[in-house]
mmCIF file of C-alpha atoms in Angstrom:
data_model
loop_
_atom_site.group_PDB
_atom_site.id
_atom_site.type_symbol
_atom_site.label_atom_id
_atom_site.label_comp_id
_atom_site.label_asym_id
_atom_site.label_seq_id
_atom_site.Cartn_x
_atom_site.Cartn_y
_atom_site.Cartn_z
ATOM 1 C CA MET F 1 -19.846 -40.550 101.793
ATOM 2 C CA PHE F 2 -22.981 -42.479 102.496
ATOM 3 C CA VAL F 3 -26.484 -41.866 103.693
ATOM 4 C CA THR F 4 -28.267 -43.955 106.312
ATOM 5 C CA LEU F 5 -32.036 -44.160 106.116
ATOM 6 C CA SER F 6 -33.943 -45.157 109.231
ATOM 7 C CA PHE F 7 -37.103 -47.278 109.115
ATOM 8 C CA THR F 8 -39.059 -48.050 112.276
ATOM 9 C CA PHE F 9 -40.768 -51.447 112.542
ATOM 10 C CA LEU F 10 -43.842 -51.726 114.726
ATOM 11 C CA SER F 11 -45.387 -54.919 116.090
ATOM 12 C CA LEU F 12 -48.600 -55.276 114.078
ATOM 13 C CA LYS F 13 -51.056 -58.177 113.949
ATOM 14 C CA GLN F 14 -51.318 -60.165 110.731
ATOM 15 C CA ALA F 15 -54.030 -59.083 108.313
ATOM 16 C CA ALA F 16 -57.163 -61.194 108.266
ATOM 17 C CA LEU F 17 -56.746 -64.359 106.223
ATOM 18 C CA ILE F 18 -58.994 -65.199 103.331
ATOM 19 C CA SER F 19 -61.980 -66.996 104.786
ATOM 20 C CA ALA F 20 -63.771 -68.134 101.657
ATOM 21 C CA GLU F 21 -65.285 -71.588 101.925
ATOM 22 C CA PRO F 22 -64.325 -74.244 99.385
ATOM 23 C CA SER F 23 -66.585 -74.451 96.345
ATOM 24 C CA PRO F 24 -66.104 -77.921 94.857
ATOM 25 C CA ASN F 25 -69.415 -77.691 92.997
ATOM 26 C CA ARG F 26 -68.592 -74.668 90.827
ATOM 27 C CA GLY F 27 -69.755 -75.427 87.298
ATOM 28 C CA CYS F 28 -71.537 -78.699 88.197
ATOM 29 C CA SER F 29 -75.102 -79.453 89.176
ATOM 30 C CA ILE F 30 -75.907 -80.881 92.594
ATOM 31 C CA ASN F 31 -76.447 -84.391 91.320
ATOM 32 C CA GLN F 32 -73.131 -84.259 89.446
ATOM 33 C CA SER F 33 -70.988 -83.256 92.423
ATOM 34 C CA ARG F 34 -69.276 -86.129 94.119
ATOM 35 C CA GLU F 35 -66.426 -86.786 96.502
ATOM 36 C CA TYR F 36 -63.852 -89.484 95.692
ATOM 37 C CA SER F 37 -62.455 -91.411 98.625
ATOM 38 C CA ILE F 38 -59.311 -92.854 97.111
ATOM 39 C CA TYR F 39 -57.444 -93.308 100.393
ATOM 40 C CA ALA F 40 -58.088 -95.687 103.232
ATOM 41 C CA PRO F 41 -59.193 -93.947 106.448
ATOM 42 C CA SER F 42 -56.569 -93.315 109.060
ATOM 43 C CA ASN F 43 -56.371 -91.855 112.541
ATOM 44 C CA SER F 44 -53.705 -89.368 111.445
ATOM 45 C CA GLU F 45 -53.641 -87.421 108.205
ATOM 46 C CA ASN F 46 -50.942 -85.418 106.476
ATOM 47 C CA ARG F 47 -51.401 -81.849 105.271
ATOM 48 C CA TYR F 48 -53.326 -83.075 102.211
ATOM 49 C CA GLY F 49 -55.836 -85.108 104.209
ATOM 50 C CA THR F 50 -54.251 -88.367 103.049
ATOM 51 C CA MET F 51 -52.103 -91.004 104.665
ATOM 52 C CA GLU F 52 -51.456 -93.917 102.346
ATOM 53 C CA VAL F 53 -50.353 -91.926 99.284
ATOM 54 C CA THR F 54 -47.554 -89.398 99.717
ATOM 55 C CA PRO F 55 -47.735 -86.415 97.340
ATOM 56 C CA ARG F 56 -44.618 -85.495 95.420
ATOM 57 C CA LEU F 57 -45.368 -81.817 95.955
ATOM 58 C CA THR F 58 -42.967 -80.506 98.595
ATOM 59 C CA TRP F 59 -43.832 -78.259 101.503
ATOM 60 C CA ASN F 60 -41.898 -75.342 99.985
ATOM 61 C CA GLU F 61 -43.632 -75.793 96.635
ATOM 62 C CA GLU F 62 -47.002 -75.795 98.355
ATOM 63 C CA LYS F 63 -46.146 -72.570 100.194
ATOM 64 C CA SER F 64 -45.148 -70.946 96.900
ATOM 65 C CA LEU F 65 -48.528 -71.853 95.434
ATOM 66 C CA GLN F 66 -50.298 -70.457 98.484
ATOM 67 C CA LYS F 67 -48.450 -67.169 98.088
ATOM 68 C CA LEU F 68 -49.794 -66.953 94.552
ATOM 69 C CA LEU F 69 -53.337 -68.226 95.182
ATOM 70 C CA GLY F 70 -53.984 -66.890 98.668
ATOM 71 C CA ASN F 71 -55.030 -68.715 101.815
ATOM 72 C CA VAL F 72 -55.923 -71.995 100.129
ATOM 73 C CA SER F 73 -55.447 -75.647 100.986
ATOM 74 C CA LEU F 74 -54.649 -78.480 98.587
ATOM 75 C CA ARG F 75 -56.274 -81.922 98.597
ATOM 76 C CA LEU F 76 -54.735 -84.650 96.468
ATOM 77 C CA LEU F 77 -57.229 -86.168 94.018
ATOM 78 C CA TYR F 78 -55.043 -88.119 91.612
ATOM 79 C CA LYS F 79 -51.455 -89.392 91.392
ATOM 80 C CA SER F 80 -50.419 -90.975 88.090
ATOM 81 C CA SER F 81 -47.787 -93.293 89.571
ATOM 82 C CA VAL F 82 -50.440 -94.783 91.873
ATOM 83 C CA HIS F 83 -53.778 -94.444 90.085
ATOM 84 C CA GLY F 84 -52.566 -94.929 86.527
ATOM 85 C CA ASN F 85 -51.111 -92.798 83.749
ATOM 86 C CA SER F 86 -54.460 -92.438 81.960
ATOM 87 C CA PHE F 87 -55.879 -88.992 81.248
ATOM 88 C CA GLY F 88 -59.342 -90.478 80.769
ATOM 89 C CA THR F 89 -59.266 -92.010 84.242
ATOM 90 C CA MET F 90 -57.852 -88.803 85.661
ATOM 91 C CA LEU F 91 -60.622 -86.634 84.179
ATOM 92 C CA ASN F 92 -63.245 -89.120 85.326
ATOM 93 C CA LYS F 93 -62.009 -88.881 88.921
ATOM 94 C CA CYS F 94 -61.294 -85.127 88.908
ATOM 95 C CA SER F 95 -64.356 -83.770 87.082
ATOM 96 C CA CYS F 96 -66.843 -81.632 89.033
ATOM 97 C CA GLN F 97 -64.318 -81.085 91.853
ATOM 98 C CA GLY F 98 -64.107 -77.289 91.656
ATOM 99 C CA SER F 99 -60.815 -75.443 91.146
ATOM 100 C CA THR F 100 -57.890 -77.797 90.515
ATOM 101 C CA ILE F 101 -54.207 -77.608 89.741
ATOM 102 C CA LEU F 102 -52.342 -80.208 87.691
ATOM 103 C CA MET F 103 -48.684 -80.504 88.746
ATOM 104 C CA VAL F 104 -46.311 -82.110 86.216
ATOM 105 C CA TYR F 105 -42.905 -83.159 87.569
ATOM 106 C CA LEU F 106 -39.852 -82.996 85.292
ATOM 107 C CA PRO F 107 -36.169 -83.682 86.030
ATOM 108 C CA ASN F 108 -35.326 -79.990 86.573
ATOM 109 C CA ASN F 109 -38.655 -78.177 86.495
ATOM 110 C CA VAL F 110 -42.146 -78.389 87.866
ATOM 111 C CA PHE F 111 -45.070 -77.173 85.760
ATOM 112 C CA GLY F 112 -48.550 -76.478 87.030
ATOM 113 C CA ILE F 113 -51.814 -75.810 85.210
ATOM 114 C CA PHE F 114 -54.487 -74.182 87.356
ATOM 115 C CA VAL F 115 -58.121 -74.379 86.222
ATOM 116 C CA LEU F 116 -60.650 -72.189 88.035
ATOM 117 C CA GLU F 117 -63.805 -74.019 86.951
ATOM 118 C CA SER F 118 -64.324 -77.762 87.315
ATOM 119 C CA TYR F 119 -63.124 -80.239 84.725
ATOM 120 C CA PRO F 120 -66.254 -81.317 82.791
ATOM 121 C CA GLU F 121 -67.346 -84.924 82.749
ATOM 122 C CA MET F 122 -66.214 -87.119 79.871
ATOM 123 C CA SER F 123 -69.739 -87.114 78.421
ATOM 124 C CA GLU F 124 -69.644 -83.331 78.068
ATOM 125 C CA HIS F 125 -67.824 -81.201 75.518
ATOM 126 C CA LEU F 126 -64.409 -80.085 76.722
ATOM 127 C CA LYS F 127 -64.406 -76.952 74.555
ATOM 128 C CA LYS F 128 -65.877 -74.530 77.095
ATOM 129 C CA PRO F 129 -63.236 -71.846 77.883
ATOM 130 C CA THR F 130 -62.238 -71.608 81.517
ATOM 131 C CA THR F 131 -60.055 -69.199 83.463
ATOM 132 C CA SER F 132 -56.667 -70.809 83.948
ATOM 133 C CA PHE F 133 -52.961 -70.166 84.116
ATOM 134 C CA LEU F 134 -49.704 -71.999 83.639
ATOM 135 C CA LEU F 135 -46.875 -71.694 86.137
ATOM 136 C CA SER F 136 -43.369 -73.073 86.345
ATOM 137 C CA PHE F 137 -40.415 -72.990 88.679
ATOM 138 C CA GLN F 138 -37.048 -74.659 88.810
ATOM 139 C CA LYS F 139 -36.307 -77.087 91.583
ATOM 140 C CA ASN F 140 -34.676 -75.449 94.620
ATOM 141 C CA LYS F 141 -35.506 -72.029 93.136
ATOM 142 C CA ILE F 142 -39.160 -71.689 94.015
ATOM 143 C CA MET F 143 -38.819 -67.960 94.593
ATOM 144 C CA GLU F 144 -38.395 -67.617 90.830
ATOM 145 C CA MET F 145 -41.793 -69.063 90.017
ATOM 146 C CA THR F 146 -43.276 -67.551 86.861
ATOM 147 C CA ALA F 147 -46.884 -67.619 85.714
ATOM 148 C CA ALA F 148 -48.784 -66.884 82.499
ATOM 149 C CA PHE F 149 -52.532 -66.221 82.673
ATOM 150 C CA PHE F 150 -55.018 -67.242 79.975
ATOM 151 C CA ASN F 151 -58.431 -68.665 79.223
ATOM 152 C CA SER F 152 -58.103 -72.237 78.028
ATOM 153 C CA THR F 153 -60.014 -75.170 76.597
ATOM 154 C CA VAL F 154 -59.175 -78.829 77.155
ATOM 155 C CA ASP F 155 -58.791 -81.487 74.448
ATOM 156 C CA LEU F 156 -58.530 -85.205 75.202
ATOM 157 C CA ILE F 157 -57.702 -87.308 72.145
ATOM 158 C CA ASP F 158 -56.583 -90.890 72.741
ATOM 159 C CA ASN F 159 -53.493 -90.599 74.957
ATOM 160 C CA LYS F 160 -53.006 -86.839 74.481
ATOM 161 C CA LEU F 161 -54.177 -84.151 76.887
ATOM 162 C CA ARG F 162 -53.962 -80.635 75.476
ATOM 163 C CA PHE F 163 -54.643 -77.303 77.162
ATOM 164 C CA ASN F 164 -55.313 -74.687 74.469
ATOM 165 C CA PHE F 165 -54.592 -71.103 75.468
ATOM 166 C CA SER F 166 -54.748 -69.939 71.829
ATOM 167 C CA GLN F 167 -54.175 -71.479 68.389
ATOM 168 C CA VAL F 168 -50.399 -71.257 68.836
ATOM 169 C CA GLN F 169 -50.103 -71.351 72.632
ATOM 170 C CA TYR F 170 -50.852 -74.659 74.292
ATOM 171 C CA VAL F 171 -49.472 -77.372 76.551
ATOM 172 C CA LEU F 172 -49.495 -80.947 75.250
ATOM 173 C CA LEU F 173 -49.015 -84.053 77.393
ATOM 174 C CA ARG F 174 -48.733 -87.605 76.025
ATOM 175 C CA SER F 175 -49.419 -90.429 78.439
ATOM 176 C CA ASN F 176 -47.900 -93.195 76.266
ATOM 177 C CA THR F 177 -44.456 -91.510 76.142
ATOM 178 C CA GLN F 178 -44.856 -89.337 79.274
ATOM 179 C CA ASN F 179 -43.765 -86.262 77.321
ATOM 180 C CA ILE F 180 -44.746 -82.625 77.775
ATOM 181 C CA PHE F 181 -44.411 -80.080 74.968
ATOM 182 C CA ILE F 182 -44.650 -76.279 75.175
ATOM 183 C CA PRO F 183 -44.249 -74.136 72.015
ATOM 184 C CA ARG F 184 -41.755 -71.311 71.990
ATOM 185 C CA LEU F 185 -44.312 -68.470 72.120
ATOM 186 C CA LEU F 186 -45.726 -69.773 75.372
ATOM 187 C CA GLY F 187 -42.334 -70.889 76.667
ATOM 188 C CA GLU F 188 -41.007 -67.332 76.450
ATOM 189 C CA LYS F 189 -43.697 -66.191 78.879
ATOM 190 C CA LEU F 190 -42.351 -68.770 81.311
ATOM 191 C CA GLY F 191 -38.696 -67.833 80.880
ATOM 192 C CA LEU F 192 -37.911 -70.480 78.238
ATOM 193 C CA THR F 193 -36.206 -69.439 74.999
ATOM 194 C CA TYR F 194 -36.949 -72.509 72.898
ATOM 195 C CA ASP F 195 -39.607 -75.080 72.150
ATOM 196 C CA PHE F 196 -39.699 -76.990 75.407
ATOM 197 C CA LYS F 197 -39.993 -80.760 75.298
ATOM 198 C CA SER F 198 -39.220 -83.074 78.179
ATOM 199 C CA GLN F 199 -40.277 -86.360 79.705
ATOM 200 C CA TYR F 200 -42.209 -86.096 82.943
ATOM 201 C CA THR F 201 -41.841 -88.580 85.785
ATOM 202 C CA GLU F 202 -45.418 -88.272 87.015
ATOM 203 C CA TYR F 203 -48.262 -85.827 87.536
ATOM 204 C CA GLU F 204 -50.646 -85.064 90.382
ATOM 205 C CA VAL F 205 -53.998 -83.299 90.513
ATOM 206 C CA PHE F 206 -54.988 -81.290 93.587
ATOM 207 C CA ARG F 207 -58.296 -79.705 94.421
ATOM 208 C CA VAL F 208 -57.760 -76.087 95.489
ATOM 209 C CA GLU F 209 -59.975 -75.373 98.481
ATOM 210 C CA GLY F 210 -60.640 -71.877 99.813
ATOM 211 C CA MET F 211 -60.459 -69.908 96.558
ATOM 212 C CA LYS F 212 -62.376 -66.639 96.621
ATOM 213 C CA ASP F 213 -65.426 -67.017 94.421
ATOM 214 C CA GLU F 214 -65.153 -63.528 92.928
ATOM 215 C CA PRO F 215 -64.914 -62.586 89.228
ATOM 216 C CA GLY F 216 -61.963 -60.238 89.758
ATOM 217 C CA TYR F 217 -59.932 -62.443 92.093
ATOM 218 C CA ILE F 218 -57.917 -64.166 89.370
ATOM 219 C CA ASN F 219 -57.378 -60.804 87.651
ATOM 220 C CA ARG F 220 -55.835 -59.455 90.848
ATOM 221 C CA ILE F 221 -53.588 -62.511 91.067
ATOM 222 C CA ALA F 222 -52.622 -62.026 87.418
ATOM 223 C CA GLY F 223 -51.607 -58.429 88.083
ATOM 224 C CA ALA F 224 -49.581 -59.229 91.207
ATOM 225 C CA THR F 225 -46.693 -60.983 89.432
ATOM 226 C CA PRO F 226 -45.977 -58.189 86.870
ATOM 227 C CA HIS F 227 -46.237 -55.613 89.664
ATOM 228 C CA ARG F 228 -43.729 -57.561 91.772
ATOM 229 C CA ASP F 229 -41.309 -57.815 88.844
ATOM 230 C CA SER F 230 -41.644 -54.074 88.225
ATOM 231 C CA LEU F 231 -40.846 -53.245 91.857
ATOM 232 C CA LEU F 232 -37.776 -55.509 91.856
ATOM 233 C CA ALA F 233 -36.547 -53.909 88.621
ATOM 234 C CA GLU F 234 -36.834 -50.454 90.197
ATOM 235 C CA LEU F 235 -34.808 -51.555 93.228
ATOM 236 C CA ARG F 236 -32.106 -53.047 91.004
ATOM 237 C CA ALA F 237 -31.870 -49.861 88.940
ATOM 238 C CA TYR F 238 -31.940 -47.420 91.857
ATOM 239 C CA ARG F 239 -29.032 -44.985 92.112
ATOM 240 C CA PRO F 240 -28.434 -42.087 94.543
ATOM 241 C CA TYR F 241 -29.447 -38.731 93.071
ATOM 242 C CA ALA F 242 -26.655 -37.169 91.016
ATOM 243 C CA ASP F 243 -24.158 -39.572 92.646
ATOM 244 C CA LEU F 244 -23.977 -37.324 95.712
ATOM 245 C CA VAL F 245 -23.280 -40.311 97.957
ATOM 246 C CA SER F 246 -21.453 -43.559 97.321
ATOM 247 C CA GLU F 247 -23.576 -45.814 99.533
ATOM 248 C CA ILE F 248 -27.137 -46.031 100.771
ATOM 249 C CA ARG F 249 -27.575 -47.730 104.136
ATOM 250 C CA ILE F 250 -31.045 -48.548 105.429
ATOM 251 C CA LEU F 251 -31.209 -48.877 109.212
ATOM 252 C CA LEU F 252 -33.832 -51.214 110.670
ATOM 253 C CA LEU F 253 -35.055 -50.020 114.068
ATOM 254 C CA GLY F 254 -37.836 -51.423 116.208
ATOM 255 C CA PRO F 255 -38.724 -53.114 119.478
ATOM 256 C CA VAL F 256 -37.433 -56.535 120.439
ATOM 257 C CA GLY F 257 -39.169 -59.246 118.411
ATOM 258 C CA SER F 258 -40.650 -56.931 115.757
ATOM 259 C CA GLY F 259 -38.994 -58.890 112.917
ATOM 260 C CA LYS F 260 -36.047 -56.742 111.815
ATOM 261 C CA SER F 261 -33.719 -59.684 111.173
ATOM 262 C CA SER F 262 -36.545 -61.667 109.566
ATOM 263 C CA PHE F 263 -37.217 -58.734 107.240
ATOM 264 C CA PHE F 264 -33.585 -58.729 106.111
ATOM 265 C CA ASN F 265 -33.666 -62.494 105.494
ATOM 266 C CA SER F 266 -36.841 -62.072 103.425
ATOM 267 C CA VAL F 267 -35.317 -59.319 101.276
ATOM 268 C CA LYS F 268 -32.167 -61.349 100.699
ATOM 269 C CA SER F 269 -34.177 -64.484 99.839
ATOM 270 C CA ILE F 270 -36.140 -62.592 97.191
ATOM 271 C CA PHE F 271 -33.034 -61.387 95.379
ATOM 272 C CA ARG F 272 -31.061 -64.610 95.852
ATOM 273 C CA GLY F 273 -33.897 -66.738 94.469
ATOM 274 C CA HIS F 274 -33.947 -69.196 97.367
ATOM 275 C CA LEU F 275 -34.558 -69.197 101.099
ATOM 276 C CA THR F 276 -31.663 -67.895 103.171
ATOM 277 C CA ARG F 277 -31.189 -67.112 106.849
ATOM 278 C CA GLN F 278 -28.004 -65.129 107.253
ATOM 279 C CA ALA F 279 -29.304 -63.058 110.145
ATOM 280 C CA ILE F 280 -30.076 -64.921 113.370
ATOM 281 C CA VAL F 281 -33.767 -64.784 114.260
ATOM 282 C CA GLY F 282 -35.727 -65.863 117.287
ATOM 283 C CA SER F 283 -38.023 -64.736 120.077
ATOM 284 C CA ASP F 284 -37.034 -63.755 123.595
ATOM 285 C CA ILE F 285 -37.709 -61.052 126.168
ATOM 286 C CA SER F 286 -34.251 -59.724 125.310
ATOM 287 C CA SER F 287 -32.947 -59.111 121.814
ATOM 288 C CA ILE F 288 -31.547 -62.087 119.878
ATOM 289 C CA THR F 289 -29.389 -59.726 117.815
ATOM 290 C CA GLU F 290 -26.396 -58.592 119.872
ATOM 291 C CA LYS F 291 -24.191 -57.120 117.130
ATOM 292 C CA TYR F 292 -24.690 -54.181 114.825
ATOM 293 C CA ARG F 293 -24.488 -55.621 111.310
ATOM 294 C CA ILE F 294 -24.189 -54.049 107.862
ATOM 295 C CA TYR F 295 -25.413 -56.444 105.165
ATOM 296 C CA SER F 296 -24.848 -56.154 101.436
ATOM 297 C CA ILE F 297 -27.202 -58.103 99.168
ATOM 298 C CA LYS F 298 -26.110 -59.800 95.958
ATOM 299 C CA ASP F 299 -28.609 -60.129 93.147
ATOM 300 C CA GLU F 300 -28.617 -63.641 91.703
ATOM 301 C CA LYS F 301 -29.721 -62.247 88.341
ATOM 302 C CA ASP F 302 -26.362 -60.620 87.511
ATOM 303 C CA GLY F 303 -24.203 -61.442 90.542
ATOM 304 C CA LYS F 304 -23.814 -57.773 91.478
ATOM 305 C CA SER F 305 -24.566 -56.209 94.838
ATOM 306 C CA LEU F 306 -27.676 -54.079 95.132
ATOM 307 C CA PRO F 307 -27.173 -50.293 95.349
ATOM 308 C CA PHE F 308 -28.121 -50.255 99.031
ATOM 309 C CA MET F 309 -27.244 -52.098 102.240
ATOM 310 C CA LEU F 310 -29.397 -53.078 105.209
ATOM 311 C CA CYS F 311 -28.244 -52.384 108.761
ATOM 312 C CA ASP F 312 -29.558 -54.647 111.517
ATOM 313 C CA SER F 313 -29.410 -53.619 115.154
ATOM 314 C CA MET F 314 -30.399 -54.816 118.594
ATOM 315 C CA GLY F 315 -34.071 -54.296 119.423
ATOM 316 C CA LEU F 316 -35.302 -51.400 121.531
ATOM 317 C CA ASN F 317 -36.649 -52.043 125.018
ATOM 318 C CA GLU F 318 -38.535 -49.868 127.494
ATOM 319 C CA LYS F 319 -36.427 -51.116 130.414
ATOM 320 C CA ASP F 320 -33.173 -49.343 131.234
ATOM 321 C CA GLY F 321 -30.032 -51.312 130.463
ATOM 322 C CA VAL F 322 -31.858 -53.698 128.135
ATOM 323 C CA GLY F 323 -31.738 -53.513 124.354
ATOM 324 C CA LEU F 324 -30.108 -50.953 122.095
ATOM 325 C CA CYS F 325 -29.031 -47.751 123.790
ATOM 326 C CA VAL F 326 -31.023 -44.888 122.268
ATOM 327 C CA ASP F 327 -27.993 -42.597 122.575
ATOM 328 C CA ASP F 328 -26.126 -44.871 120.149
ATOM 329 C CA ILE F 329 -28.615 -44.274 117.320
ATOM 330 C CA PRO F 330 -27.177 -40.865 116.236
ATOM 331 C CA HIS F 331 -23.725 -42.447 115.963
ATOM 332 C CA ILE F 332 -25.147 -45.188 113.743
ATOM 333 C CA LEU F 333 -26.796 -42.574 111.513
ATOM 334 C CA LYS F 334 -23.502 -40.674 111.240
ATOM 335 C CA GLY F 335 -21.656 -43.848 110.253
ATOM 336 C CA CYS F 336 -19.546 -44.012 113.403
ATOM 337 C CA MET F 337 -20.686 -47.506 114.346
ATOM 338 C CA PRO F 338 -18.520 -50.208 112.708
ATOM 339 C CA ASP F 339 -19.868 -53.454 111.311
ATOM 340 C CA ARG F 340 -20.060 -56.310 113.834
ATOM 341 C CA TYR F 341 -19.941 -53.865 116.743
ATOM 342 C CA GLN F 342 -20.681 -55.890 119.882
ATOM 343 C CA VAL F 343 -23.602 -54.260 121.657
ATOM 344 C CA ARG F 344 -23.283 -54.418 125.436
ATOM 345 C CA ILE F 345 -26.603 -55.220 127.041
ATOM 346 C CA LEU F 346 -25.942 -53.768 130.489
ATOM 347 C CA GLN F 347 -24.624 -50.366 129.479
ATOM 348 C CA CYS F 348 -24.373 -48.001 126.554
ATOM 349 C CA THR F 349 -20.629 -48.413 126.154
ATOM 350 C CA PHE F 350 -20.252 -46.654 122.826
ATOM 351 C CA ILE F 351 -21.704 -43.349 123.984
ATOM 352 C CA SER F 352 -20.375 -43.606 127.559
ATOM 353 C CA HIS F 353 -16.775 -44.092 126.372
ATOM 354 C CA ARG F 354 -17.183 -41.112 124.073
ATOM 355 C CA ARG F 355 -18.470 -38.972 126.948
ATOM 356 C CA GLU F 356 -15.566 -40.068 129.171
ATOM 357 C CA SER F 357 -13.096 -39.081 126.444
ATOM 358 C CA ILE F 358 -14.704 -35.659 126.016
ATOM 359 C CA THR F 359 -14.729 -35.103 129.796
ATOM 360 C CA SER F 360 -11.026 -36.039 130.064
ATOM 361 C CA VAL F 361 -10.083 -33.590 127.318
ATOM 362 C CA GLN F 362 -12.046 -30.810 129.039
ATOM 363 C CA HIS F 363 -10.234 -31.461 132.352
ATOM 364 C CA LEU F 364 -6.850 -31.324 130.605
ATOM 365 C CA ASN F 365 -7.695 -28.040 128.897
ATOM 366 C CA THR F 366 -8.653 -26.481 132.240
#
C-alpha cells in the first residue's frame, strides 16, 4: 500500500533581488577609501571585472557563496600567486575595501573567511572585533558547504596571519611555509574531527559588493544554515504514521514549463551533495516530459533511499489533446499508472482504453 500526495506548481515570478548598493567605505573615512586598479584595462571583462588575472574561484563555488550571502557580486582584489605571498602586502592592498572574503585553496578543500567590516590599515590596531565567519566545502561537493559564525580579530606577526574567533578558536596561516592550521574545537564546527593542518596552494581576496548594510543581516544568514540542516534531518527521519502505508509518493502537477522536473533535480542535488540532472528539463510550448516517472532519491549521507518518492508527469495545457490528460490524474493517484508510462500527446490513451474495455464488457453482459 502506498499514498500519493499531489502538489500543484504555479508559474510565479521570482522574488525581488537584493538591491543594496556596494559599501566599500564601511569602517573607513572618506580620505582613507581608495580603489586599487591592479589589472590592465580591457575591452572585455570576466565576471570579476578583470581580464589579465584569472581567479581560481570556480563558477559553481561563486554561486554557492551567493546562495549564502545573497545577491552579491565578487571583485578580485588580490591573488597570492600573482601579487605575492605576503600578508603585509595583501592587507595594504585590501584595507578599507568594505566587506571581503579570503579564499584559501587546499588540495581537497577550500576555506573562506568572510569579514563584514573593512580590513584596517597597517598603521591601525588590528584588534577591533569584526563580524565574520569561516566556511569550508570539499571540492566537487559544494552543496555540502558548512559555515561557522563568529566575531573575530586579526593578528599579523611577521609571516603569520591569524584570525581569532576566541582564545582557543582561530585560523592561522603562515606565508613562509604556505600552511593553514585550524584547532580541533573550531574544526568540529566545520565537519572536521581533528586538528586540521594542510599546505595551501594559494589564496585570493575578493571584495563582496551588494551586501545589505543592516545589523541583523548576518544574523539571518547565520540562522539559515542550522535551519536548513534541521529541515533536512526531519525529511530523512520522516516515516508514515503508524506504518499504515509502505510508500509515500509525491506527485508533481502543474502547467507546462512550471519547473516540475527542475524541482525534482534540485531536491535530488541537495541530498546527493552535488549537482545532478536526472530528469530532462527544458522550455517549449509543449511539455518536455513525455513519460510518467517515479523517482527514488538516495541520501549520500548513509546511502539509503529517502522515505518518499517523487512522481514527475507531463505538464498540463489548456488546449485539448496537448499535455497530460486530466482524466489520467485519478489513475495516477490510485497507483494504476506504471513507471515510465509513455504519455500520448494526441489522445488520453490510458483512460480511453479503460473506457473501451468497460463498454465491451457491458455489451457482452447484455
